[in-house]
mmCIF file of C-alpha atoms in Angstrom:
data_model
loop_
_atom_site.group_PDB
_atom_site.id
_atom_site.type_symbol
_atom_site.label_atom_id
_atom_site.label_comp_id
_atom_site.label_asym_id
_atom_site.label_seq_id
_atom_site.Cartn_x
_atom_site.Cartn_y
_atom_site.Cartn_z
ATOM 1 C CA UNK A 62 12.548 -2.768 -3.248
ATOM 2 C CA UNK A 63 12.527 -3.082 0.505
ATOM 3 C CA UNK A 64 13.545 -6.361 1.753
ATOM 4 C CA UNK A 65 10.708 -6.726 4.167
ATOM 5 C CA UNK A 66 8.457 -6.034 1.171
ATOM 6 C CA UNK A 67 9.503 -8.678 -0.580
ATOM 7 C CA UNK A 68 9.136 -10.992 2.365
ATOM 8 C CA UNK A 69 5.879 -10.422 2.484
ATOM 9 C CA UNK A 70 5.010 -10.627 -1.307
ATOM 10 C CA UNK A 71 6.887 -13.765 -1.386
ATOM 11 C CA UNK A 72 4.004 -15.551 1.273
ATOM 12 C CA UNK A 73 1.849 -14.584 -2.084
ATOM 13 C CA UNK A 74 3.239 -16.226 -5.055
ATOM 14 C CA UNK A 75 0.808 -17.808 -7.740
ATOM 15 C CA UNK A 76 1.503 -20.565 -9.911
ATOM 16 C CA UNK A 77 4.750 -20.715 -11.493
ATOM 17 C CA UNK A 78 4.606 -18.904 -14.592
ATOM 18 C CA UNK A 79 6.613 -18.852 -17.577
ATOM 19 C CA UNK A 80 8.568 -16.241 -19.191
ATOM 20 C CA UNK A 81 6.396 -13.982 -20.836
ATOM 21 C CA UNK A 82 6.550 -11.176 -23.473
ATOM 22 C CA UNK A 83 4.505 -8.727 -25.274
ATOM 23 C CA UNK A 84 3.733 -10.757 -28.158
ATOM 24 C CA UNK A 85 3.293 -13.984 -27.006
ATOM 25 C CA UNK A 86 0.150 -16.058 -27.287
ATOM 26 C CA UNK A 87 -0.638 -17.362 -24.423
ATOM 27 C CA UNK A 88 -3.469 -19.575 -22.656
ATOM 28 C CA UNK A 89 -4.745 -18.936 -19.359
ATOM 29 C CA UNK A 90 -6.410 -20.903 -17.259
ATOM 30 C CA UNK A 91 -8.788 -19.081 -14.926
ATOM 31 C CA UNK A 92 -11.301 -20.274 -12.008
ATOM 32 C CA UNK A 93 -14.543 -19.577 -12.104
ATOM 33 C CA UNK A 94 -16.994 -19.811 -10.131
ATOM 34 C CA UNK A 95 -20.659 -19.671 -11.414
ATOM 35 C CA UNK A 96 -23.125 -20.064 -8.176
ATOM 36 C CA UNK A 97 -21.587 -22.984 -6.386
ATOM 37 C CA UNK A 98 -19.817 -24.196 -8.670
ATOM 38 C CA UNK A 99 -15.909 -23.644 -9.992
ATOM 39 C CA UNK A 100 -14.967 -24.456 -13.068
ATOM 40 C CA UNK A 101 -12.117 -23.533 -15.384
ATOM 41 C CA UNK A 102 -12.241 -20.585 -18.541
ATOM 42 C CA UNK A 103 -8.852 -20.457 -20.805
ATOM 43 C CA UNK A 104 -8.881 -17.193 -22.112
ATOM 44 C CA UNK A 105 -6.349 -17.311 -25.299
ATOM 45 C CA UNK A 106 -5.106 -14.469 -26.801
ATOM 46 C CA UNK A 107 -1.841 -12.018 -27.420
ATOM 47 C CA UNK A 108 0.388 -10.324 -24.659
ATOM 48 C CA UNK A 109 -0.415 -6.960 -25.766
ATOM 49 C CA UNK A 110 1.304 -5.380 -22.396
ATOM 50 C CA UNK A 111 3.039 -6.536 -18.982
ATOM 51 C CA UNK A 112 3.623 -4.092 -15.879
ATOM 52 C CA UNK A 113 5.179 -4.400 -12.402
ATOM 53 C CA UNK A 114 6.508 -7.042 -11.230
ATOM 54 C CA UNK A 115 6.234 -9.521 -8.176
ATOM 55 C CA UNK A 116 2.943 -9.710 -7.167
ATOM 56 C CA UNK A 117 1.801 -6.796 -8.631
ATOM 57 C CA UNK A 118 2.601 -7.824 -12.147
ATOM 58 C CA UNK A 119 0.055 -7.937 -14.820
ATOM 59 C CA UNK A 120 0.006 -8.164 -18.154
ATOM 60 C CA UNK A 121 -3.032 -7.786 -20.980
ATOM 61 C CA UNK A 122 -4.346 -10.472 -23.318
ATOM 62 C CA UNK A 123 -6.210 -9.216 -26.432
ATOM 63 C CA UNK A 124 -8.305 -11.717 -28.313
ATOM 64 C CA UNK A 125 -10.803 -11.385 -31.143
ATOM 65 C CA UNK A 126 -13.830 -12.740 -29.959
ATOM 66 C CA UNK A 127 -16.611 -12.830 -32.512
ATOM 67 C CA UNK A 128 -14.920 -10.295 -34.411
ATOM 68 C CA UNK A 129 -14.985 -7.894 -31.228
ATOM 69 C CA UNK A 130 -12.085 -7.506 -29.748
ATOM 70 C CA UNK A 131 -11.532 -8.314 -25.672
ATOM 71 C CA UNK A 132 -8.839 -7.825 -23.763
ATOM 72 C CA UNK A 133 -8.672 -8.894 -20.018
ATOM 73 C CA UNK A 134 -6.003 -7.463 -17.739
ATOM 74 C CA UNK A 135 -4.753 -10.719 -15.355
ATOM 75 C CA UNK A 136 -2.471 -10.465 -12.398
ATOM 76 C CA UNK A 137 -0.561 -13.032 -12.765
ATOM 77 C CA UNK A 138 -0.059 -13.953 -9.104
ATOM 78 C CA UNK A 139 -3.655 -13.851 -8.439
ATOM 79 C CA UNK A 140 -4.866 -16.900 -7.050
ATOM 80 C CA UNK A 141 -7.788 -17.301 -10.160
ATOM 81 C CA UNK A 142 -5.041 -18.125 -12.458
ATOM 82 C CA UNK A 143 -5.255 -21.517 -12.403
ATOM 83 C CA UNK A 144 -2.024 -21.890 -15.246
ATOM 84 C CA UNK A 145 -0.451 -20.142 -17.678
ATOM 85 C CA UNK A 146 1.171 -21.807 -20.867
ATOM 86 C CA UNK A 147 2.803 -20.008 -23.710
ATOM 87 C CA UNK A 148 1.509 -20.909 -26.803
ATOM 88 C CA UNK A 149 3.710 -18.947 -29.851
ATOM 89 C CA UNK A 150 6.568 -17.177 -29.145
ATOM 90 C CA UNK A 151 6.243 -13.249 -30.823
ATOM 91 C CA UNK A 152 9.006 -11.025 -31.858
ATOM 92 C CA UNK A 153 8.161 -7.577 -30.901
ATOM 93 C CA UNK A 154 10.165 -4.462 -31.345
ATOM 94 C CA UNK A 155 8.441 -2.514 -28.373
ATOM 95 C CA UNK A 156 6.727 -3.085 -24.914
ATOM 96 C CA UNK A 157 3.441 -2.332 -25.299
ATOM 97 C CA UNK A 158 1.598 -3.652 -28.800
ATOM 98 C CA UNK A 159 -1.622 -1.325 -28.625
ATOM 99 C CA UNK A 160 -1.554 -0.692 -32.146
ATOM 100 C CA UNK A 161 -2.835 -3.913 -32.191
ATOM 101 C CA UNK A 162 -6.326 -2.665 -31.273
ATOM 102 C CA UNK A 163 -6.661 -0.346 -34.634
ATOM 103 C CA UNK A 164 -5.844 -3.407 -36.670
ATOM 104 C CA UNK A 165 -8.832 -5.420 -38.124
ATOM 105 C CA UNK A 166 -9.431 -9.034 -39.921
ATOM 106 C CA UNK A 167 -6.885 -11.164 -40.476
ATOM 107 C CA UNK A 168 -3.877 -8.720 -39.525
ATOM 108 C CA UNK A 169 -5.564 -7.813 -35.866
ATOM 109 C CA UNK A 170 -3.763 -10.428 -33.867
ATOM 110 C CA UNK A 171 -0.448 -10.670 -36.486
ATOM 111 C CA UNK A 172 2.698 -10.713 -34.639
ATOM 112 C CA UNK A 173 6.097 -12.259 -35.921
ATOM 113 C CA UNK A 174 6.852 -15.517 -34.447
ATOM 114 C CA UNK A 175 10.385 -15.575 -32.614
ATOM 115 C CA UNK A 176 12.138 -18.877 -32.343
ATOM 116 C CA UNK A 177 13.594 -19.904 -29.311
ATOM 117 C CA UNK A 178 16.250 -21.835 -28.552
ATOM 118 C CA UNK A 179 15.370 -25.008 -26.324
ATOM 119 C CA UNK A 180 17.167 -24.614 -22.886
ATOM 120 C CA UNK A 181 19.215 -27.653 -22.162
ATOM 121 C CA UNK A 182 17.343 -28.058 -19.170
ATOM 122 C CA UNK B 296 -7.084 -5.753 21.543
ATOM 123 C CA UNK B 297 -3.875 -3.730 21.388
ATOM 124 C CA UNK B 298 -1.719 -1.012 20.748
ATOM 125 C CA UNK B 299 1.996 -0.597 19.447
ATOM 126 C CA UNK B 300 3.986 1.999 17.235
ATOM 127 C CA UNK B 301 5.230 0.987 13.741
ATOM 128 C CA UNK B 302 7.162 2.175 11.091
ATOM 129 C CA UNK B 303 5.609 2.505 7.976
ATOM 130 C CA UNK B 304 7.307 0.244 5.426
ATOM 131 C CA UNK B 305 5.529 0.561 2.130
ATOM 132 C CA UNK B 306 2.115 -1.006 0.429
ATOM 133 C CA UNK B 307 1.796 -3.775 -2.041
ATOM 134 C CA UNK B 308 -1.356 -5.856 -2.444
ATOM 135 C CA UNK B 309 -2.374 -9.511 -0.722
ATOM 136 C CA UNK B 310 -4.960 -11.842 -1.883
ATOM 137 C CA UNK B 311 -7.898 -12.644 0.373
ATOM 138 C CA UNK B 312 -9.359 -16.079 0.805
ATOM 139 C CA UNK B 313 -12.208 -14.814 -1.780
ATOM 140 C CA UNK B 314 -9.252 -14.340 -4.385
ATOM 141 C CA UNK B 315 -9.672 -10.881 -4.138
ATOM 142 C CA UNK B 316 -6.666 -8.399 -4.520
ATOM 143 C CA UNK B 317 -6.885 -5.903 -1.270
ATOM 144 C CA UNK B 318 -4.436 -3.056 -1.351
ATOM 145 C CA UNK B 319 -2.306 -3.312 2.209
ATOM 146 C CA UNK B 320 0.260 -1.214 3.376
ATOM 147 C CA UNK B 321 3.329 -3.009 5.381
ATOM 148 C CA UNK B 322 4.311 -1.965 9.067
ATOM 149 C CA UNK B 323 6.958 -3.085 11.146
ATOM 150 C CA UNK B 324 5.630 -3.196 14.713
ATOM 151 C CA UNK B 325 8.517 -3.638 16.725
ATOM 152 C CA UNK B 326 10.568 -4.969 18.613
ATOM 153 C CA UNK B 327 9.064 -2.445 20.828
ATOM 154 C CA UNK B 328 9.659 -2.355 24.809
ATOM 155 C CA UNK B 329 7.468 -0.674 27.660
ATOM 156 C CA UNK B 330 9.843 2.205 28.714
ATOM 157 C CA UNK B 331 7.875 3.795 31.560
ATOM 158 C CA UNK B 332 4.990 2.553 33.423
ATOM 159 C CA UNK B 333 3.151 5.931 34.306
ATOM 160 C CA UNK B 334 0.527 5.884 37.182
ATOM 161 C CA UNK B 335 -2.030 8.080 38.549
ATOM 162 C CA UNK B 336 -0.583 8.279 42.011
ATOM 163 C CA UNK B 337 2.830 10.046 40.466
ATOM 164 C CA UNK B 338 1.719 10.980 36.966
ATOM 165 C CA UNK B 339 -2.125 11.367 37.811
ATOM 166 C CA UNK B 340 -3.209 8.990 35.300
ATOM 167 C CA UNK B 341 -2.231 5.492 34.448
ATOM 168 C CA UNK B 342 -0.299 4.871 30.501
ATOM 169 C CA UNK B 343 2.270 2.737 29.346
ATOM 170 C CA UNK B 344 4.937 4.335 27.176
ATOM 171 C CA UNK B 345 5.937 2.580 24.834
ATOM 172 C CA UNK B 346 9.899 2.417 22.668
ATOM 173 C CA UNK B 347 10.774 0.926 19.057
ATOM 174 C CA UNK B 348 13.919 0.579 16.755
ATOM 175 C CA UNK B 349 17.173 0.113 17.926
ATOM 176 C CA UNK B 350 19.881 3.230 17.780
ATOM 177 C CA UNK B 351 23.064 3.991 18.746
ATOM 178 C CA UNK B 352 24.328 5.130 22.133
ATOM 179 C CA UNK B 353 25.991 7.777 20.916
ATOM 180 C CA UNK B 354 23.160 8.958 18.551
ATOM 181 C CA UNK B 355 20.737 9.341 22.081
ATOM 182 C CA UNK B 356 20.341 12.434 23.736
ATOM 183 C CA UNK B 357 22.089 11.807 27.561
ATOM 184 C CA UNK B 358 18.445 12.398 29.389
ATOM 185 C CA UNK B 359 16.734 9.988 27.032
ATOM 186 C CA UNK B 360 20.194 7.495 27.375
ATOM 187 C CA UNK B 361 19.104 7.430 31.294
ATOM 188 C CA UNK B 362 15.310 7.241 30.621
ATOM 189 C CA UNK B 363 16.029 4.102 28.834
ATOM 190 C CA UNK B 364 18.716 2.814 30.704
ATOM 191 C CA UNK B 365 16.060 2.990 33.671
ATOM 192 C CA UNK B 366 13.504 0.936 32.070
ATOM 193 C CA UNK B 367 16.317 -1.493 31.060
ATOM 194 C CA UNK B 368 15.636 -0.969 27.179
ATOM 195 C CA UNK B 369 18.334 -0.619 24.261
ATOM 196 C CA UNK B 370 18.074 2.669 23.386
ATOM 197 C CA UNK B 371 15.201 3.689 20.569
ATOM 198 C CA UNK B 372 13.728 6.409 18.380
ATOM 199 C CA UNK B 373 10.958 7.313 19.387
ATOM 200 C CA UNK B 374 8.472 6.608 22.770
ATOM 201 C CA UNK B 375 4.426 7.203 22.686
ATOM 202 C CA UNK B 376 2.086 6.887 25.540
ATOM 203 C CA UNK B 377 -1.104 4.030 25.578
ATOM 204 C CA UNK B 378 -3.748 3.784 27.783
ATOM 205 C CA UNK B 379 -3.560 0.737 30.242
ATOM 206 C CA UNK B 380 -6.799 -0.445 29.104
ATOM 207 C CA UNK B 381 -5.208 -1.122 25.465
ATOM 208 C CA UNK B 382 -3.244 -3.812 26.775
ATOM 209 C CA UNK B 383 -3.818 -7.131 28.369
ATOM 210 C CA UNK B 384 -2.800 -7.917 32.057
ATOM 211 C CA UNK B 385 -0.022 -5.843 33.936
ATOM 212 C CA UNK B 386 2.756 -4.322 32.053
ATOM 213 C CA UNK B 387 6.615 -3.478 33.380
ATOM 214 C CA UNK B 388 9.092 -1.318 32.173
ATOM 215 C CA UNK B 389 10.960 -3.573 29.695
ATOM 216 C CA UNK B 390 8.064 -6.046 28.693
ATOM 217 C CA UNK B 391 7.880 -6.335 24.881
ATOM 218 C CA UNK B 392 5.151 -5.229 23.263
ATOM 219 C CA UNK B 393 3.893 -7.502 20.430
ATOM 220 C CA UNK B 394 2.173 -7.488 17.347
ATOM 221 C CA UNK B 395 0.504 -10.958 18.527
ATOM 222 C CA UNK B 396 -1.863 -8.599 20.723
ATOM 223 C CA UNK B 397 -3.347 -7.726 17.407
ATOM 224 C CA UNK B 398 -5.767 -10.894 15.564
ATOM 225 C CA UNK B 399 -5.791 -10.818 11.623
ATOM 226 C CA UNK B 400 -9.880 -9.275 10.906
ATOM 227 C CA UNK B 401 -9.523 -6.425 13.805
ATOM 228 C CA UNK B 402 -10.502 -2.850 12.986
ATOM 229 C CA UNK B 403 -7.845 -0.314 13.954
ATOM 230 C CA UNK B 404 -7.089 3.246 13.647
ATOM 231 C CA UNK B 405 -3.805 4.474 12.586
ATOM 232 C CA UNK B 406 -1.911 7.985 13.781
ATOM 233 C CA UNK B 407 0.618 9.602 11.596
ATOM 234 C CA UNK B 408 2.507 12.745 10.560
ATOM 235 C CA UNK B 409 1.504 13.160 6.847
ATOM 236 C CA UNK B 410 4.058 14.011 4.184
ATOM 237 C CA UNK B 411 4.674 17.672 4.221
ATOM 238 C CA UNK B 412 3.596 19.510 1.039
ATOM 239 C CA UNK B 413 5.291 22.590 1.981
ATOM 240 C CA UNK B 414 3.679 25.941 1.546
ATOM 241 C CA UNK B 415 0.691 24.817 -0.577
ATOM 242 C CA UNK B 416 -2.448 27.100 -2.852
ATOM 243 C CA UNK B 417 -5.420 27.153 -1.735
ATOM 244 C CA UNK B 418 -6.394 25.095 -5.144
ATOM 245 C CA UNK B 419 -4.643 22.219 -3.180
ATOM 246 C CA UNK B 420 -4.719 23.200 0.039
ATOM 247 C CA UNK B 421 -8.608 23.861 0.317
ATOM 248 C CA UNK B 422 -9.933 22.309 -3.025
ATOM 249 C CA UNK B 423 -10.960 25.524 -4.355
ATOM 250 C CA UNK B 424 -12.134 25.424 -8.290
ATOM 251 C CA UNK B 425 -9.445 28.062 -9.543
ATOM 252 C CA UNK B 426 -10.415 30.543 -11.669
ATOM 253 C CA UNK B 427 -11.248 30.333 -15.387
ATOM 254 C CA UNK B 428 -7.768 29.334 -18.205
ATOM 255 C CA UNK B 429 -9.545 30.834 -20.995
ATOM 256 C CA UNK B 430 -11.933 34.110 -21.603
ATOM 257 C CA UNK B 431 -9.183 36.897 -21.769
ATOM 258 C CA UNK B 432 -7.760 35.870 -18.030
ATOM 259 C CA UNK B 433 -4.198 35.746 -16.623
ATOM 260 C CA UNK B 434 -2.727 34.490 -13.657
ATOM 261 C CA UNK B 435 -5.751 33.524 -12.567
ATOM 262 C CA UNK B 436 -5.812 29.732 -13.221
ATOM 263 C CA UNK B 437 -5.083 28.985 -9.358
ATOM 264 C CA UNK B 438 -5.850 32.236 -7.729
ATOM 265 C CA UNK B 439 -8.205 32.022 -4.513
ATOM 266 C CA UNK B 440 -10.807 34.823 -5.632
ATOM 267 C CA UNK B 441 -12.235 37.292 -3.528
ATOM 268 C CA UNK B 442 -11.241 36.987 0.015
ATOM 269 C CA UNK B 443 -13.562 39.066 1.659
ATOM 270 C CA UNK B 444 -15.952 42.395 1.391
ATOM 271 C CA UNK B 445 -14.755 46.078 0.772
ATOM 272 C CA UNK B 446 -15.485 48.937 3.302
ATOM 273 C CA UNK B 447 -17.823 47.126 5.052
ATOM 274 C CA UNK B 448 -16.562 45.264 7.218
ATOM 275 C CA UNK B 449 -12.755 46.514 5.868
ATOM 276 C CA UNK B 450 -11.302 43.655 6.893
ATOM 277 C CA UNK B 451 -10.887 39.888 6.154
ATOM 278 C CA UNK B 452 -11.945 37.422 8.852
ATOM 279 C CA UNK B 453 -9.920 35.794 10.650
ATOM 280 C CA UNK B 454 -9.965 31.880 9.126
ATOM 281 C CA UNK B 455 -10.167 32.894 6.196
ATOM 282 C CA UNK B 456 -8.837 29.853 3.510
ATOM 283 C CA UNK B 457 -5.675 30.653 1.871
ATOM 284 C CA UNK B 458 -2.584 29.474 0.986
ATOM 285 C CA UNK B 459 -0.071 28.547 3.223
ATOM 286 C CA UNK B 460 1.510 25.415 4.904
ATOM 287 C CA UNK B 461 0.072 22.017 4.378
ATOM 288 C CA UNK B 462 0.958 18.412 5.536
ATOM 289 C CA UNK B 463 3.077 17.358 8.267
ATOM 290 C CA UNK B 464 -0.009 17.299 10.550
ATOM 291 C CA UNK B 465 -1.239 14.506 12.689
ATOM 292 C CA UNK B 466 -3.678 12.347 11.155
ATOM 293 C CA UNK B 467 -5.608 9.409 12.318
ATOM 294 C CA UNK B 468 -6.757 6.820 9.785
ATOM 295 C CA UNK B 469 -9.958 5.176 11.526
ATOM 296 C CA UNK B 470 -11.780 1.836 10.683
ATOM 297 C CA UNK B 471 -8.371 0.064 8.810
ATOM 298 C CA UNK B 472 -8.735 -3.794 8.858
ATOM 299 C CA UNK B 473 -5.751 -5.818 9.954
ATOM 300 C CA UNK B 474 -4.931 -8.342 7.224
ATOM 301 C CA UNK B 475 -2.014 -10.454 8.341
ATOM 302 C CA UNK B 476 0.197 -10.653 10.784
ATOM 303 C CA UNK B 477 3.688 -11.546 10.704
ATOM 304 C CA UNK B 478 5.276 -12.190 14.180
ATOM 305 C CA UNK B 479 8.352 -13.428 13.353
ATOM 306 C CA UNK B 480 9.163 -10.490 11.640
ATOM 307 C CA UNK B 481 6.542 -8.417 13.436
ATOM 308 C CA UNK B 482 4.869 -7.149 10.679
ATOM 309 C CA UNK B 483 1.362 -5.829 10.633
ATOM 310 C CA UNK B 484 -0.495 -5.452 7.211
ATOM 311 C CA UNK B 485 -3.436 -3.169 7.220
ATOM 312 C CA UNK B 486 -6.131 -2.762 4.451
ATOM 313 C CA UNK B 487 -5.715 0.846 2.489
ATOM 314 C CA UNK B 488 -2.704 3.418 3.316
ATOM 315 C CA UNK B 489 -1.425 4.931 6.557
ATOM 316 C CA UNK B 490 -0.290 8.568 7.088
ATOM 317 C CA UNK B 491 3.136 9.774 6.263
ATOM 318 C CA UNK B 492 5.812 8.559 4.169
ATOM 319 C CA UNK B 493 7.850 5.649 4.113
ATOM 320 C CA UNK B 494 10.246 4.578 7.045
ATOM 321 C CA UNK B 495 7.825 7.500 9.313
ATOM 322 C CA UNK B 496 6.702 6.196 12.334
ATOM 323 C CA UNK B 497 2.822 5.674 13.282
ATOM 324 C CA UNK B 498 0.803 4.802 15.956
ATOM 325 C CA UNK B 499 -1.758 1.415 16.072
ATOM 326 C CA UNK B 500 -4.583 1.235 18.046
ATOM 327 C CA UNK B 501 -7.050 -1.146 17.991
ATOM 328 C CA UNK B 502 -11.060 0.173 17.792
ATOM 329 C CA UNK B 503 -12.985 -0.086 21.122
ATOM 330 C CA UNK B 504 -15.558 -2.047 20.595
#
């Protein structure tokens, strides 16, 4: 990407994220504001798909909410995401999990837990 | 208030102080020079033309090597004419023309050469509908139709929409809103997209009020 590009996206950055994957469960941590007021919504669900990157990256959380399912899309740079923790690491075997959505009960949110090793640091 | 050429760098998107994403597309105003004062008493009307980029001596053509070396300019790529009233106070050949005349909020218009689509149907071209894919038809999915009467008047009028060649024209984007401005790298960012491809050069000018 062009240099001066990145100069500019790099005025932009959000909070410090970690690594995430399609799979993972993660928490996020989103302002709202209702009238006034701001407050904070975690929205908790599975990585079900991430695109672009830099500022423009994105990814889609799918939770089961009631027994409907929701999914938000979040840019993850935007300045609404308050934080963004990683709850389970999940072991997929491709990039985008939307046969997810067909799945019901128990099985709808199911994805193999991956183990990572603890970085020294 | 202001005016200055740019080259178009790409888009990306910037978030507002509402949190909202806005889609911007990147310029890089300068540096750009005044390379000609023009007046009404030699030219018979009063403009500033105005230089960007940097380029090689040897890449200049020799009348445009002297027509900067006049001004006292590095040689450029390209030079476009603003009206005096664009710009604050007196300007001389050689005075730098900044982005800073441009505040973050101001509505401008933008002037490009759009990307050239080469020798385009009319189904792009003009928007026509096409003709029907199914009912017992061929080659008619993005055929223009009729283009005219029969005997009467025996010919088609001139004007007539058809293919041909599209893009490459001038266009001016009106009513774009600057969203932040990068001196130090003079870089403009302007709400929406600008005319003509990447690394093409355009023209700023901000919106008389």
């Amino acid at each position: 990407m062009d240099q001066l590009i990145q100069l500019v996206e790099a005025t932009q950055a959000g909070v410090e994220t970690p690594d995430i994957y399609p799979g993972d469960s993660v928490r996020i941590q989103l302002r709202v504001i209702e009238g006034e007021k701001e407050r904070l919504q975690a929205f908790d669900g599975v990585v079900i798909s991430d695109r672009g990157a830099g500022t423009n990256k994105t990814i889609t959380v799918r939770k089961i909410s009631h027994g409907v399912g929701v999914e938000r899309i979040i840019p993850i740079n935007s300045p609404n995401v308050e934080s963004v923790t990683v709850l389970k690491h999940g072991k997929a075997r491709r990039s985008k999990l939307f046969y997810l959505r067909k799945r019901t009960g128990k099985a709808a949110l199911k994805v193999k837990e991956r183990k990572v090793a603890e970085k020294a640091s | 208030m202001g005016a200055i050429l740019g080259k178009k760098i790409g888009m990306t998107r910037l978030y507002n102080e509402k949190r909202e994403a806005v889609p911007c597309t990147i310029i890089q105003a300068g540096p750009c020079f005044v390379t000609q004062v023009k007046s009404a008493g030699i030219d018979g009307y009063d403009a500033y033309q105005v230089g960007i980029g940097e380029r090689k001596e040897a890449k200049v053509t020799k009348p445009m090597l002297g027509h900067y070396k006049k001004a006292g300019v590095a040689p450029g790529y390209m030079t476009a004419e603003f009206d005096t009233s664009m710009f604050d106070g007196e300007l001389t050949a050689g005075s730098p023309v900044l982005v800073e005349s441009f505040t973050e909020g101001e509505i401008v218009k933008v002037q490009g050469v759009s990307k050239g689509k080469g020798f385009a149907g009319v189904v792009k071209r003009h928007n026509f509908g096409g003709g029907q894919r199914t009912h017992g038809q061929s080659d008619r999915l993005r055929a223009p139709g009729s283009i005219g009467g029969a005997s009467d008047p025996s010919k088609t009028f001139k004007g007539t929409k058809m293919g041909g060649r599209m893009g490459s024209d001038t266009i001016t984007v009106r009513n774009l809103q600057v969203i932040k401005i990068m001196p130090e790298s003079s870089l403009i960012m302007v709400k929406g997209s600008v005319p003509g491809p990447k690394n093409s050069y355009v023209r700023i000018v901000s919106t008389k009020k």
